[in-house]
mmCIF file of C-alpha atoms in Angstrom:
data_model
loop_
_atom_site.group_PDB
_atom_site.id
_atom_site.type_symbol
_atom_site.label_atom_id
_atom_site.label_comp_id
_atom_site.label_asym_id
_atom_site.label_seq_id
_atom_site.Cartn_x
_atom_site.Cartn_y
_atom_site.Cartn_z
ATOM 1 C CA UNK T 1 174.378 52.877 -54.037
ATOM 2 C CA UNK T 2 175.572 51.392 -50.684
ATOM 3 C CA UNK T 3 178.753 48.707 -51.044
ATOM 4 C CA UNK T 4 178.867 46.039 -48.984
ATOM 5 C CA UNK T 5 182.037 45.190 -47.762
ATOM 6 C CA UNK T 6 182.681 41.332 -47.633
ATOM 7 C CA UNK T 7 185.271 40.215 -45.242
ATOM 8 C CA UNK T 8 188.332 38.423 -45.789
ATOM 9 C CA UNK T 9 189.333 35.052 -45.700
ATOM 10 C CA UNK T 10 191.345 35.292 -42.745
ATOM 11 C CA UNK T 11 188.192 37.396 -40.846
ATOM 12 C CA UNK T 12 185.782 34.189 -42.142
ATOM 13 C CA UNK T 13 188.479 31.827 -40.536
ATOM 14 C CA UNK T 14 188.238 33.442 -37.456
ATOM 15 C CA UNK T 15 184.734 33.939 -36.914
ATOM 16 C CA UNK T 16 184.508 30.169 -38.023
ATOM 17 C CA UNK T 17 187.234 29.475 -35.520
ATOM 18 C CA UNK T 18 185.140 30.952 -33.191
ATOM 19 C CA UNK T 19 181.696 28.986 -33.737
ATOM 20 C CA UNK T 20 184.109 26.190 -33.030
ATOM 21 C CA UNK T 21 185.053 26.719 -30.350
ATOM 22 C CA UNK T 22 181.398 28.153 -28.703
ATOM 23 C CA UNK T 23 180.434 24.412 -29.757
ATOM 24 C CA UNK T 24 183.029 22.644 -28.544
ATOM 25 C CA UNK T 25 182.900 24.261 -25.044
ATOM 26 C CA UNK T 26 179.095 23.646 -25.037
ATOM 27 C CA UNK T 27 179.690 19.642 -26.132
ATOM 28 C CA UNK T 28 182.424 19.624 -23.042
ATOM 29 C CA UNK T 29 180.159 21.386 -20.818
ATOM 30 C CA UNK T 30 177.543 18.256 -21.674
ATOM 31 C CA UNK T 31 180.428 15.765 -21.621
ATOM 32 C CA UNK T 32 181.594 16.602 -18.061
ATOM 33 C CA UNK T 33 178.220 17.069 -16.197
ATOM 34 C CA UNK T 34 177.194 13.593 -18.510
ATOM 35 C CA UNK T 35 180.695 11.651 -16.926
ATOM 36 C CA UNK T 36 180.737 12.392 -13.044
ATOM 37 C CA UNK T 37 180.447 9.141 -10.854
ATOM 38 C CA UNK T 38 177.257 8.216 -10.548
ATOM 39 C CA UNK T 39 178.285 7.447 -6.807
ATOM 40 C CA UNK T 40 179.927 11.215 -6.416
ATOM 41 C CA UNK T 41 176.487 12.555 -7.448
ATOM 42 C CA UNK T 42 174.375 10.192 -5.609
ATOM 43 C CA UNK T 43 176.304 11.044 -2.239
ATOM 44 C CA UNK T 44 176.045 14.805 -2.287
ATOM 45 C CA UNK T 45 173.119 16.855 -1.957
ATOM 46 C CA UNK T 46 171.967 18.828 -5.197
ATOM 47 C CA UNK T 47 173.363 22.215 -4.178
ATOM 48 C CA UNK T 48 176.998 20.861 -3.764
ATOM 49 C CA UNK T 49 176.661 18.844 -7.297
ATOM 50 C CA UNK T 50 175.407 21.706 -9.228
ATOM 51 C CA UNK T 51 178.292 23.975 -7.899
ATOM 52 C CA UNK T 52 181.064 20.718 -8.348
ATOM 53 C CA UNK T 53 179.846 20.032 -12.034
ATOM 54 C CA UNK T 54 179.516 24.234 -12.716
ATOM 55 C CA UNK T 55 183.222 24.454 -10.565
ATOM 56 C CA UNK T 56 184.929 21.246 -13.071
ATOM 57 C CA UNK T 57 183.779 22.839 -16.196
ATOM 58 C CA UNK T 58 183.910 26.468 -15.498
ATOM 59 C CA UNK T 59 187.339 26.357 -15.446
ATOM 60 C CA UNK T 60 187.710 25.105 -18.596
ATOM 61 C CA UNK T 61 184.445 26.762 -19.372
ATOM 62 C CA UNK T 62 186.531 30.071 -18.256
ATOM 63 C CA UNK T 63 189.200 29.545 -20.083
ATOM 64 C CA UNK T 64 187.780 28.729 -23.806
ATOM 65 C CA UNK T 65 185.392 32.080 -22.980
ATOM 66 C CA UNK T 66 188.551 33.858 -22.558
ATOM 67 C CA UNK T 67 189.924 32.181 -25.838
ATOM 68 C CA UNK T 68 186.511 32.955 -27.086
ATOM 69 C CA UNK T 69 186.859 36.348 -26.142
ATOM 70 C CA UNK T 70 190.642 36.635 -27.583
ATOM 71 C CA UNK T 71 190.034 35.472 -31.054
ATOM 72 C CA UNK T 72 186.836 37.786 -31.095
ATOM 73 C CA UNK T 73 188.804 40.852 -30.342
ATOM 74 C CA UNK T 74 191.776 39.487 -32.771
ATOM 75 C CA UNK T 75 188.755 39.498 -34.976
ATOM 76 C CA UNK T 76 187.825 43.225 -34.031
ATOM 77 C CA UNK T 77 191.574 44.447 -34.787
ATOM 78 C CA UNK T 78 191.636 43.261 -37.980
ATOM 79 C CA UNK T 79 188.035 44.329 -38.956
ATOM 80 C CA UNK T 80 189.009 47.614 -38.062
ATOM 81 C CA UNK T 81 192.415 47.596 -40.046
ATOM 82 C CA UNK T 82 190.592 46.552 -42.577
ATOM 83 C CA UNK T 83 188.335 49.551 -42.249
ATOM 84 C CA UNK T 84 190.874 51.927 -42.039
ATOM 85 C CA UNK T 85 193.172 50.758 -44.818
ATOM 86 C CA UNK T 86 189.630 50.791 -46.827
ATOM 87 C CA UNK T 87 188.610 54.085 -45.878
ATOM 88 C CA UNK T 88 192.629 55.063 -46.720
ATOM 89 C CA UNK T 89 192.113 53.189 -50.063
ATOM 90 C CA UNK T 90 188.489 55.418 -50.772
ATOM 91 C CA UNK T 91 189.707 59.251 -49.973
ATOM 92 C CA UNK T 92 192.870 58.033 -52.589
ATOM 93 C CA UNK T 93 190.326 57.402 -55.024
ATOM 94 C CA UNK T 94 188.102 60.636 -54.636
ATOM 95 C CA UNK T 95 191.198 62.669 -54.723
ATOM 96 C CA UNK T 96 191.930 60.730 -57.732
ATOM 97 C CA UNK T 97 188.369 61.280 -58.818
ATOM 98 C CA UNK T 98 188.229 65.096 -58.326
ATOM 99 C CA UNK T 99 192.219 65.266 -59.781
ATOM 100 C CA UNK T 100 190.684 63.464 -62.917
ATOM 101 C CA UNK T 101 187.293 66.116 -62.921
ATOM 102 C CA UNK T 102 189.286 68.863 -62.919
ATOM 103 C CA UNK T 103 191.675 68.043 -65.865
ATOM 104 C CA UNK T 104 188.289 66.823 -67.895
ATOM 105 C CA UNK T 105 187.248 70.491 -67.539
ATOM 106 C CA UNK T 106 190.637 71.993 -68.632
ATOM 107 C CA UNK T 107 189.870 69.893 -71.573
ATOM 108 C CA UNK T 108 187.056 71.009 -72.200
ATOM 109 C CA UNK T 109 187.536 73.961 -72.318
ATOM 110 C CA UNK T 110 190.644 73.744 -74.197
ATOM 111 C CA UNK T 111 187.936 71.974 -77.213
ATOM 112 C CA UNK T 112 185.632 74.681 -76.728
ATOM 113 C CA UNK T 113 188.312 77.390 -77.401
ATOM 114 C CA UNK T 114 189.578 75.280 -80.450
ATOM 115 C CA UNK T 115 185.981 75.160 -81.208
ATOM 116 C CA UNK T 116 185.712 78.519 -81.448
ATOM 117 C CA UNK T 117 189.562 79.395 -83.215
ATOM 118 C CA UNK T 118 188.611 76.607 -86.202
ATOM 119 C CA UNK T 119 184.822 78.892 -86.543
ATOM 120 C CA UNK T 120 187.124 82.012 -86.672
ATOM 121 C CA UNK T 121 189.803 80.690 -89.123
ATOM 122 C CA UNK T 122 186.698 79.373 -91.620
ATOM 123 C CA UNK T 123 185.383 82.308 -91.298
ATOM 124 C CA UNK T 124 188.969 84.379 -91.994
ATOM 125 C CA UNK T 125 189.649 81.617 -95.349
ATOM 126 C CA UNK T 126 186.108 82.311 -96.416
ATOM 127 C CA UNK T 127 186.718 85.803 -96.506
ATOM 128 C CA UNK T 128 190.062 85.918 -98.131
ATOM 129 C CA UNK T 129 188.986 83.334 -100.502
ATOM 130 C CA UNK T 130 186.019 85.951 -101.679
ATOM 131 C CA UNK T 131 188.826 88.397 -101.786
ATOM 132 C CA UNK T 132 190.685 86.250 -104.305
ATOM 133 C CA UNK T 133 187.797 85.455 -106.633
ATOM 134 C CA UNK T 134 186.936 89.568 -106.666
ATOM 135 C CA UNK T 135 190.575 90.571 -107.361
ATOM 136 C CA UNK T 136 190.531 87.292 -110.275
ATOM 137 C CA UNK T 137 187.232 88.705 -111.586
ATOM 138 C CA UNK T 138 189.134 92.485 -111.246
ATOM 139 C CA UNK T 139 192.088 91.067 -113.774
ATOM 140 C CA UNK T 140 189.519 89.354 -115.812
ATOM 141 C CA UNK T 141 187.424 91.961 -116.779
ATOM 142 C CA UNK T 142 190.681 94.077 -117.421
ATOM 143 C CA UNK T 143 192.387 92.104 -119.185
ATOM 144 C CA UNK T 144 189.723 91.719 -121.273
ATOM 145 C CA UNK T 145 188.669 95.461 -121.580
ATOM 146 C CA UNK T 146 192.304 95.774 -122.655
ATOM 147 C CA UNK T 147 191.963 92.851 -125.497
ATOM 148 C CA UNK T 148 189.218 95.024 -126.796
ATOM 149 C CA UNK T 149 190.836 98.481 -126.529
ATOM 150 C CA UNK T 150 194.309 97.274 -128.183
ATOM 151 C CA UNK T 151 192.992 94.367 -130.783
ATOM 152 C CA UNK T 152 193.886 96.009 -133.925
ATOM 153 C CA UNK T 153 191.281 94.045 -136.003
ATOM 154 C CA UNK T 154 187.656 93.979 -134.802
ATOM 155 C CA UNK T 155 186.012 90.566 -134.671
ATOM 156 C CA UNK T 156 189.439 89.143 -133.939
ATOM 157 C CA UNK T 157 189.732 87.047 -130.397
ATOM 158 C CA UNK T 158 192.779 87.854 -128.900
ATOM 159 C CA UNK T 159 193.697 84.491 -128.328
ATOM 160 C CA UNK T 160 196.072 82.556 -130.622
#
């Protein structure tokens, strides 16, 4: 899955800033060629008004292309800040990631050996336990082979 990165505020300003400013130089690009004299352009031949009209607004034509140009590379620098604190911000996170991976499989393994210690301990109490109930049976039976060997009366319990 591919994320897209969405850019700032401050990036959106600029590149807003920017349209803005395209327009604005195009609208006094129009404005100046619309406001010569009529006279000035009627007197001159065609070559010398295309190159007076291109000369009046170049300048300024020139200079918001190099403010243009200024706010685009502003907008470049912090694009690629941006990029580089966010690629800073992802290998954290996979280290993080791969720090977290590797302590899930010490745990797991750590339940799998407990696993296997609480199987072995059952299995230990279940023995002993049968141990117990063969040594009670043991005393049982003895105790009451000795009832019968030392009752003096026959037919007598030897309980009281």
């Amino acid at each position: 899955m591919r994320h897209v990165v969405k850019p700032t505020s401050k990036v959106r300003d600029t590149a807003r800033q920017l349209e803005d400013t395209a327009k604005e130089t195009k609208k006094s690009t129009r404005y100046a060629t619309r406001t010569a004299p009529a006279e000035e352009q009627i007197d001159r031949p065609a070559e010398v008004r295309k190159s007076s009209s291109s000369s009046s607004s170049s300048s300024s034509s020139s200079n918001d292309g190099r403010a243009m140009l200024q706010k685009a590379l502003d907008l470049l620098g912090e694009s690629r800040r941006e990029t580089k604190w966010l690629k800073e911000a992802l290998k954290e996170q996979m280290e993080t990631t791969r720090e977290l991976k590797e302590i899930v499989k010490r745990q797991e393994a750590t339940v799998q050996e407990m696993g296997r210690q609480v199987v072995e301990i059952k299995k230990q109490m279940t023995e002993e336990l049968q141990q117990a109930r063969e040594q009670l049976e043991t005393i049982a039976t003895n105790t009451t082979d000795m009832e019968m060997t030392t009752d003096p009366q026959p037919g007598r319990s030897g309980r009281w």
